[in-house]
Amino acid sequence: MPVRQHQARPPRPRGRVVIALVLTLLAPLLLTLSATTLAAPAQAVDEVEETDPLAVSIDQLDTVSLDGRTKGRITVRGKVANTTEEEWAGVNVYPFIGNTPITTSEDLAEAAELPADALVGERIVAEGAYAEIPDLAPGETYSWSLTVPRKLLPVTEAGVYWFGVHALGATTPKTADGRARTFLPLVKEPNKPAKAEKVSLVMPLRRSVVYDADGSVSYLPGWTRDLRVGGRLYRMLETGAEMPDLTWAVDPALLDAVRNLAEGNPARNLAPTDEPVEDPEESGSQSASPSASALLPSPSASADADAEAPTSEEAQDAQEAATAWLSRLQKALAGHNVLALPYADPDLSALATSDPDLLASARKQTTKALAELGIKATSAVAPPTGYLDRAAVNLLEPGAVNLVSDKMFRGATPVIADLDGHEMIVTSSGAAAGGPGPNDPTDAISVRQRLVAEAALLRGSGKPLVALLPDGWQPPQDAASYVAPWTKAAWISSSTLPEAVAGHKPTSVTAEKLRYPRREMRAEISADRIRTANELIGAGDMLQRVLTHNDEVAADILNEALTSTSYSARRGYTDAAADALTYVGAQLSSITVSVPPKVILSSMKGGEFQVTLSNELDEPVTVRLDAITDESLRVATSEPVQLDANSKASFNLAASMRDTGTHTALIVVTDTKGNPLGGHASVPIRPSQVSGVIWWFVGTGCALLFAAIAVRLTRRIMKAKKARTSTGVL
């Protein structure tokens, strides 16, 4: 018979008994301590748990559950790493299993929160059931594998059991120096076979998307790491392609960012785009999966990218990774149910309170983006935290798939909740929470085994398990070996989302039953960030009106602005929208106007003066000039003026005045709707000061001149008559 040993700590000194007695007597006093005071020891325990000298992981487990039989074997594989600065020798990795089954989802949730050094199972030390590890140098990692005969797992009752491994060094034969834990359900067929448990997995295809001020995708090394073969996003596609009846929840902002990377990550495009293009509706109907030609950059786009200056090494690496990922995406989505999230997966509760119109814009952009890619999808929302406040619930679309967590409801949770006609499919918060520590709760095995554990506890209830995988989920390195045990479990019925909830009628709930924690309210995107996003959208509209031949830049900037309101932006430390707004504002302000130092009108009734418009952009623009003056000065606005790229143009503006004073006109460059772009110049204007007096003097002078001429002519005539009289001439 195999010898089993409990995981144990070193024996306690007897003095601790006295301490325990004192603490018991002082318990009422200790209960009055503040939560802050009590938090310090807990934090210290967590820090101790993280200092295990041997870091152990479970990377493969060739079964998802046990049955009532005692035949067969279980193979477990993983890694052990030496985290110390000393060499470790004589390390063995032993499997262990719990004694008592967990039978409720609530108990499972409590078990997942137990500290890593809690006593949860019995170690199996039978010869051949453990793995022997060679000497481990500091920082060295070793891959181990062990096979456990089913007969060495003494569990017979249905429920969920602890399962995992302990790594022990030669000098510590009783206390684990490293550990990895997960859950392993035992599912027994009753006398009357129960129906298979419907399990619907929803895999969110979304990621934090941040753009630089010039419109190029930011943080390229992170994108390359995630998109390349073996990266997290690539492994997600491989796993999704293997998983039966999977439902994808796709954020089109992710697809657009990857396509931008595949094109070489160019900056925002201001070049002409108003050339006629083929209507996608005329070229073919939409399909459930995209075509490779729609996803990958067009040959012309690639040629344009190649014609530009050579990209950086980072951009080239990201381009290669993005191209490979897009090629893999087609196969991953093919044949699966696809849900379409609002563009950039915006913070629904924040927008519902601050700007519902922005949410409508996000939905419109999703429809446009997926139509261009030929992807047919159902409109949906799936907040990563699982929560929506009442205002966000009121904005849910009829006919859309709305996924929320069971944590959002007080008391028993229905399969489908209905609040005043707004239907929500309820997902499992336990399944999304992942596995227990000390391992990453969102690693592949932790998430899979928590899923099957929750499904096993639901079996026979008549309720399906709907699970929205956590965003931080780490897909397996080998998708086929990961999915195979899932598909072999006869008691699991992999179902699409519509199949899983079919036959379940919505249950009416009241607003009082909803929960929206304060931490959610504090985490929401701020109203200031939403305001900045709207300002950026307005600047994008203005830039498009200014560019003579570009009719797409406003949509591009709208998409960029939406990414700054996403759930992932809650964790952002920089405001990308503010940086982009400054950048676009500088581009608009590069269209300038120059005026004379001063203008003197020849008449108060009217005159003209010359101004010069300059376009420093590399694209042609169409603008107008407006003038801001007081009531005594009037300057006529100009008609729309077209300027070529990097060019200047001069023309005259008409002005008139009501008095003889000096007045200042502010000449402003605007778009065709009269919105100021930023360029401006001021000019003082006054009429000529001599105009009225000069005309008086001129008139008087003319009168005197004509009078003198008349007097002189009269004298000459009189003198001539007098001369004739004196000579006798009549």
mmCIF file of N, CA, C and O in Angstrom, residues 368-430:
data_model
loop_
_atom_site.group_PDB
_atom_site.id
_atom_site.type_symbol
_atom_site.label_atom_id
_atom_site.label_comp_id
_atom_site.label_asym_id
_atom_site.label_seq_id
_atom_site.Cartn_x
_atom_site.Cartn_y
_atom_site.Cartn_z
ATOM 1 N N LYS A 368 -19.905 49.201 -39.136
ATOM 2 C CA LYS A 368 -19.136 49.593 -40.319
ATOM 3 C C LYS A 368 -17.882 48.741 -40.472
ATOM 4 O O LYS A 368 -17.573 48.243 -41.560
ATOM 5 N N ALA A 369 -17.154 48.541 -39.367
ATOM 6 C CA ALA A 369 -15.887 47.807 -39.440
ATOM 7 C C ALA A 369 -16.100 46.354 -39.835
ATOM 8 O O ALA A 369 -15.384 45.812 -40.683
ATOM 9 N N LEU A 370 -17.086 45.690 -39.237
ATOM 10 C CA LEU A 370 -17.308 44.288 -39.542
ATOM 11 C C LEU A 370 -17.870 44.103 -40.947
ATOM 12 O O LEU A 370 -17.607 43.091 -41.599
ATOM 13 N N ALA A 371 -18.651 45.075 -41.424
ATOM 14 C CA ALA A 371 -19.155 44.985 -42.798
ATOM 15 C C ALA A 371 -17.995 45.041 -43.794
ATOM 16 O O ALA A 371 -17.985 44.327 -44.799
ATOM 17 N N GLU A 372 -17.007 45.896 -43.519
ATOM 18 C CA GLU A 372 -15.847 45.998 -44.406
ATOM 19 C C GLU A 372 -15.048 44.701 -44.432
ATOM 20 O O GLU A 372 -14.448 44.349 -45.445
ATOM 21 N N LEU A 373 -15.051 43.977 -43.301
ATOM 22 C CA LEU A 373 -14.294 42.726 -43.216
ATOM 23 C C LEU A 373 -15.111 41.516 -43.638
ATOM 24 O O LEU A 373 -14.588 40.410 -43.713
ATOM 25 N N GLY A 374 -16.390 41.720 -43.883
ATOM 26 C CA GLY A 374 -17.234 40.603 -44.277
ATOM 27 C C GLY A 374 -17.560 39.658 -43.142
ATOM 28 O O GLY A 374 -17.791 38.462 -43.358
ATOM 29 N N ILE A 375 -17.579 40.152 -41.918
ATOM 30 C CA ILE A 375 -17.875 39.319 -40.753
ATOM 31 C C ILE A 375 -19.318 39.552 -40.326
ATOM 32 O O ILE A 375 -19.720 40.692 -40.055
ATOM 33 N N LYS A 376 -20.094 38.495 -40.252
ATOM 34 C CA LYS A 376 -21.461 38.583 -39.786
ATOM 35 C C LYS A 376 -21.497 38.254 -38.306
ATOM 36 O O LYS A 376 -21.043 37.191 -37.882
ATOM 37 N N ALA A 377 -22.022 39.163 -37.500
ATOM 38 C CA ALA A 377 -21.997 38.982 -36.054
ATOM 39 C C ALA A 377 -23.242 39.582 -35.431
ATOM 40 O O ALA A 377 -23.932 40.410 -36.037
ATOM 41 N N THR A 378 -23.519 39.163 -34.202
ATOM 42 C CA THR A 378 -24.652 39.672 -33.435
ATOM 43 C C THR A 378 -24.164 40.731 -32.468
ATOM 44 O O THR A 378 -23.144 40.534 -31.788
ATOM 45 N N SER A 379 -24.863 41.838 -32.404
ATOM 46 C CA SER A 379 -24.483 42.912 -31.488
ATOM 47 C C SER A 379 -24.533 42.401 -30.049
ATOM 48 O O SER A 379 -25.446 41.666 -29.664
ATOM 49 N N ALA A 380 -23.543 42.816 -29.250
ATOM 50 C CA ALA A 380 -23.451 42.292 -27.890
ATOM 51 C C ALA A 380 -22.712 43.270 -26.994
ATOM 52 O O ALA A 380 -22.015 44.177 -27.463
ATOM 53 N N VAL A 381 -22.866 43.078 -25.689
ATOM 54 C CA VAL A 381 -22.018 43.725 -24.694
ATOM 55 C C VAL A 381 -21.574 42.648 -23.712
ATOM 56 O O VAL A 381 -22.321 41.709 -23.427
ATOM 57 N N ALA A 382 -20.359 42.793 -23.222
ATOM 58 C CA ALA A 382 -19.806 41.823 -22.275
ATOM 59 C C ALA A 382 -18.776 42.520 -21.409
ATOM 60 O O ALA A 382 -17.570 42.390 -21.631
ATOM 61 N N PRO A 383 -19.203 43.323 -20.426
ATOM 62 C CA PRO A 383 -18.235 44.047 -19.592
ATOM 63 C C PRO A 383 -17.267 43.088 -18.920
ATOM 64 O O PRO A 383 -17.689 42.063 -18.371
ATOM 65 N N PRO A 384 -15.976 43.373 -18.959
ATOM 66 C CA PRO A 384 -14.990 42.453 -18.372
ATOM 67 C C PRO A 384 -15.230 42.185 -16.895
ATOM 68 O O PRO A 384 -14.955 41.082 -16.416
ATOM 69 N N THR A 385 -15.729 43.164 -16.173
ATOM 70 C CA THR A 385 -15.973 42.963 -14.746
ATOM 71 C C THR A 385 -17.301 42.265 -14.483
ATOM 72 O O THR A 385 -17.547 41.816 -13.371
ATOM 73 N N GLY A 386 -18.165 42.222 -15.499
ATOM 74 C CA GLY A 386 -19.465 41.583 -15.334
ATOM 75 C C GLY A 386 -20.558 42.490 -14.827
ATOM 76 O O GLY A 386 -21.710 42.059 -14.704
ATOM 77 N N TYR A 387 -20.240 43.769 -14.541
ATOM 78 C CA TYR A 387 -21.213 44.676 -13.944
ATOM 79 C C TYR A 387 -21.694 45.734 -14.932
ATOM 80 O O TYR A 387 -20.921 46.244 -15.748
ATOM 81 N N LEU A 388 -22.980 46.072 -14.813
ATOM 82 C CA LEU A 388 -23.567 47.239 -15.471
ATOM 83 C C LEU A 388 -24.418 47.966 -14.442
ATOM 84 O O LEU A 388 -25.112 47.323 -13.644
ATOM 85 N N ASP A 389 -24.376 49.301 -14.456
ATOM 86 C CA ASP A 389 -25.304 50.017 -13.586
ATOM 87 C C ASP A 389 -26.651 50.171 -14.286
ATOM 88 O O ASP A 389 -26.819 49.785 -15.451
ATOM 89 N N ARG A 390 -27.604 50.723 -13.558
ATOM 90 C CA ARG A 390 -28.966 50.802 -14.098
ATOM 91 C C ARG A 390 -29.015 51.643 -15.375
ATOM 92 O O ARG A 390 -29.734 51.305 -16.326
ATOM 93 N N ALA A 391 -28.252 52.723 -15.414
ATOM 94 C CA ALA A 391 -28.262 53.574 -16.609
ATOM 95 C C ALA A 391 -27.765 52.804 -17.823
ATOM 96 O O ALA A 391 -28.298 52.950 -18.930
ATOM 97 N N ALA A 392 -26.740 51.964 -17.645
ATOM 98 C CA ALA A 392 -26.221 51.178 -18.764
ATOM 99 C C ALA A 392 -27.222 50.113 -19.192
ATOM 100 O O ALA A 392 -27.365 49.833 -20.387
ATOM 101 N N VAL A 393 -27.913 49.513 -18.234
ATOM 102 C CA VAL A 393 -28.940 48.510 -18.571
ATOM 103 C C VAL A 393 -30.015 49.139 -19.449
ATOM 104 O O VAL A 393 -30.507 48.518 -20.401
ATOM 105 N N ASN A 394 -30.372 50.368 -19.147
ATOM 106 C CA ASN A 394 -31.412 51.049 -19.929
ATOM 107 C C ASN A 394 -30.989 51.292 -21.375
ATOM 108 O O ASN A 394 -31.847 51.526 -22.236
ATOM 109 N N LEU A 395 -29.689 51.243 -21.659
ATOM 110 C CA LEU A 395 -29.203 51.492 -23.019
ATOM 111 C C LEU A 395 -28.937 50.204 -23.794
ATOM 112 O O LEU A 395 -28.445 50.258 -24.928
ATOM 113 N N LEU A 396 -29.254 49.049 -23.222
ATOM 114 C CA LEU A 396 -29.037 47.790 -23.928
ATOM 115 C C LEU A 396 -29.970 47.707 -25.123
ATOM 116 O O LEU A 396 -31.138 48.091 -25.055
ATOM 117 N N GLU A 397 -29.449 47.195 -26.229
ATOM 118 C CA GLU A 397 -30.201 47.130 -27.471
ATOM 119 C C GLU A 397 -31.155 45.939 -27.479
ATOM 120 O O GLU A 397 -30.780 44.835 -27.060
ATOM 121 N N PRO A 398 -32.358 46.127 -27.966
ATOM 122 C CA PRO A 398 -33.266 44.981 -28.152
ATOM 123 C C PRO A 398 -32.674 44.005 -29.165
ATOM 124 O O PRO A 398 -32.148 44.399 -30.197
ATOM 125 N N GLY A 399 -32.748 42.734 -28.854
ATOM 126 C CA GLY A 399 -32.235 41.722 -29.763
ATOM 127 C C GLY A 399 -30.749 41.469 -29.650
ATOM 128 O O GLY A 399 -30.226 40.553 -30.285
ATOM 129 N N ALA A 400 -30.034 42.274 -28.850
ATOM 130 C CA ALA A 400 -28.595 42.073 -28.675
ATOM 131 C C ALA A 400 -28.344 41.001 -27.613
ATOM 132 O O ALA A 400 -29.227 40.675 -26.823
ATOM 133 N N VAL A 401 -27.140 40.463 -27.612
ATOM 134 C CA VAL A 401 -26.729 39.501 -26.586
ATOM 135 C C VAL A 401 -25.986 40.285 -25.512
ATOM 136 O O VAL A 401 -24.918 40.838 -25.775
ATOM 137 N N ASN A 402 -26.557 40.331 -24.329
ATOM 138 C CA ASN A 402 -25.996 41.120 -23.242
ATOM 139 C C ASN A 402 -25.538 40.176 -22.135
ATOM 140 O O ASN A 402 -26.356 39.505 -21.499
ATOM 141 N N LEU A 403 -24.233 40.101 -21.907
ATOM 142 C CA LEU A 403 -23.655 39.179 -20.938
ATOM 143 C C LEU A 403 -23.258 39.939 -19.674
ATOM 144 O O LEU A 403 -22.499 40.919 -19.743
ATOM 145 N N VAL A 404 -23.760 39.495 -18.536
ATOM 146 C CA VAL A 404 -23.406 40.080 -17.247
ATOM 147 C C VAL A 404 -23.090 38.949 -16.276
ATOM 148 O O VAL A 404 -23.454 37.794 -16.504
ATOM 149 N N SER A 405 -22.422 39.288 -15.195
ATOM 150 C CA SER A 405 -21.993 38.282 -14.229
ATOM 151 C C SER A 405 -23.089 38.013 -13.199
ATOM 152 O O SER A 405 -23.916 38.883 -12.892
ATOM 153 N N ASP A 406 -23.063 36.800 -12.629
ATOM 154 C CA ASP A 406 -24.011 36.491 -11.551
ATOM 155 C C ASP A 406 -23.729 37.328 -10.310
ATOM 156 O O ASP A 406 -24.587 37.469 -9.433
ATOM 157 N N LYS A 407 -22.529 37.934 -10.224
ATOM 158 C CA LYS A 407 -22.221 38.818 -9.094
ATOM 159 C C LYS A 407 -23.067 40.084 -9.114
ATOM 160 O O LYS A 407 -23.140 40.792 -8.107
ATOM 161 N N MET A 408 -23.682 40.364 -10.239
ATOM 162 C CA MET A 408 -24.456 41.596 -10.381
ATOM 163 C C MET A 408 -25.824 41.494 -9.715
ATOM 164 O O MET A 408 -26.517 42.507 -9.559
ATOM 165 N N PHE A 409 -26.206 40.287 -9.274
ATOM 166 C CA PHE A 409 -27.547 40.080 -8.737
ATOM 167 C C PHE A 409 -27.477 39.635 -7.278
ATOM 168 O O PHE A 409 -26.595 38.867 -6.889
ATOM 169 N N ARG A 410 -28.423 40.113 -6.510
ATOM 170 C CA ARG A 410 -28.568 39.660 -5.133
ATOM 171 C C ARG A 410 -29.463 38.425 -5.102
ATOM 172 O O ARG A 410 -30.473 38.374 -5.775
ATOM 173 N N GLY A 411 -29.061 37.453 -4.292
ATOM 174 C CA GLY A 411 -29.877 36.247 -4.178
ATOM 175 C C GLY A 411 -29.648 35.304 -5.342
ATOM 176 O O GLY A 411 -28.629 35.343 -6.036
ATOM 177 N N ALA A 412 -30.642 34.432 -5.558
ATOM 178 C CA ALA A 412 -30.552 33.442 -6.630
ATOM 179 C C ALA A 412 -30.516 34.148 -7.987
ATOM 180 O O ALA A 412 -31.201 35.149 -8.206
ATOM 181 N N THR A 413 -29.703 33.622 -8.886
ATOM 182 C CA THR A 413 -29.561 34.240 -10.199
ATOM 183 C C THR A 413 -30.244 33.395 -11.263
ATOM 184 O O THR A 413 -30.132 32.168 -11.263
ATOM 185 N N PRO A 414 -30.950 34.034 -12.174
ATOM 186 C CA PRO A 414 -31.607 33.297 -13.258
ATOM 187 C C PRO A 414 -30.636 33.018 -14.400
ATOM 188 O O PRO A 414 -29.502 33.515 -14.409
ATOM 189 N N VAL A 415 -31.070 32.233 -15.356
ATOM 190 C CA VAL A 415 -30.282 32.009 -16.561
ATOM 191 C C VAL A 415 -30.314 33.257 -17.437
ATOM 192 O O VAL A 415 -29.293 33.708 -17.955
ATOM 193 N N ILE A 416 -31.520 33.832 -17.567
ATOM 194 C CA ILE A 416 -31.702 35.085 -18.313
ATOM 195 C C ILE A 416 -32.489 36.035 -17.424
ATOM 196 O O ILE A 416 -33.579 35.690 -16.955
ATOM 197 N N ALA A 417 -31.937 37.200 -17.161
ATOM 198 C CA ALA A 417 -32.617 38.203 -16.341
ATOM 199 C C ALA A 417 -33.270 39.235 -17.240
ATOM 200 O O ALA A 417 -32.724 39.603 -18.291
ATOM 201 N N ASP A 418 -34.440 39.700 -16.824
ATOM 202 C CA ASP A 418 -35.183 40.714 -17.580
ATOM 203 C C ASP A 418 -35.506 41.875 -16.660
ATOM 204 O O ASP A 418 -36.247 41.721 -15.688
ATOM 205 N N LEU A 419 -34.930 43.031 -16.963
ATOM 206 C CA LEU A 419 -35.208 44.246 -16.201
ATOM 207 C C LEU A 419 -35.891 45.240 -17.120
ATOM 208 O O LEU A 419 -35.255 45.832 -18.002
ATOM 209 N N ASP A 420 -37.188 45.368 -16.960
ATOM 210 C CA ASP A 420 -37.982 46.314 -17.753
ATOM 211 C C ASP A 420 -37.775 46.119 -19.249
ATOM 212 O O ASP A 420 -37.613 47.082 -20.013
ATOM 213 N N GLY A 421 -37.761 44.858 -19.675
ATOM 214 C CA GLY A 421 -37.631 44.561 -21.092
ATOM 215 C C GLY A 421 -36.206 44.447 -21.597
ATOM 216 O O GLY A 421 -35.993 44.120 -22.771
ATOM 217 N N HIS A 422 -35.225 44.691 -20.747
ATOM 218 C CA HIS A 422 -33.819 44.565 -21.134
ATOM 219 C C HIS A 422 -33.313 43.209 -20.649
ATOM 220 O O HIS A 422 -33.167 42.986 -19.441
ATOM 221 N N GLU A 423 -33.056 42.300 -21.591
ATOM 222 C CA GLU A 423 -32.662 40.939 -21.243
ATOM 223 C C GLU A 423 -31.143 40.816 -21.142
ATOM 224 O O GLU A 423 -30.407 41.378 -21.947
ATOM 225 N N MET A 424 -30.713 40.045 -20.137
ATOM 226 C CA MET A 424 -29.279 39.832 -19.886
ATOM 227 C C MET A 424 -29.041 38.359 -19.602
ATOM 228 O O MET A 424 -29.712 37.772 -18.753
ATOM 229 N N ILE A 425 -28.082 37.767 -20.319
ATOM 230 C CA ILE A 425 -27.678 36.391 -20.058
ATOM 231 C C ILE A 425 -26.647 36.414 -18.936
ATOM 232 O O ILE A 425 -25.678 37.183 -18.973
ATOM 233 N N VAL A 426 -26.868 35.567 -17.922
ATOM 234 C CA VAL A 426 -26.045 35.597 -16.722
ATOM 235 C C VAL A 426 -24.894 34.591 -16.861
ATOM 236 O O VAL A 426 -25.126 33.412 -17.152
ATOM 237 N N THR A 427 -23.668 35.064 -16.662
ATOM 238 C CA THR A 427 -22.484 34.215 -16.764
ATOM 239 C C THR A 427 -21.950 33.861 -15.379
ATOM 240 O O THR A 427 -22.274 34.511 -14.378
ATOM 241 N N SER A 428 -21.115 32.840 -15.332
ATOM 242 C CA SER A 428 -20.576 32.347 -14.069
ATOM 243 C C SER A 428 -19.363 33.152 -13.638
ATOM 244 O O SER A 428 -18.341 33.172 -14.328
ATOM 245 N N SER A 429 -19.454 33.809 -12.486
ATOM 246 C CA SER A 429 -18.309 34.557 -11.964
ATOM 247 C C SER A 429 -17.232 33.610 -11.462
ATOM 248 O O SER A 429 -16.037 33.918 -11.522
ATOM 249 N N GLY A 430 -17.658 32.438 -10.974
ATOM 250 C CA GLY A 430 -16.678 31.463 -10.504
ATOM 251 C C GLY A 430 -15.801 30.966 -11.625
ATOM 252 O O GLY A 430 -14.570 30.873 -11.491
#
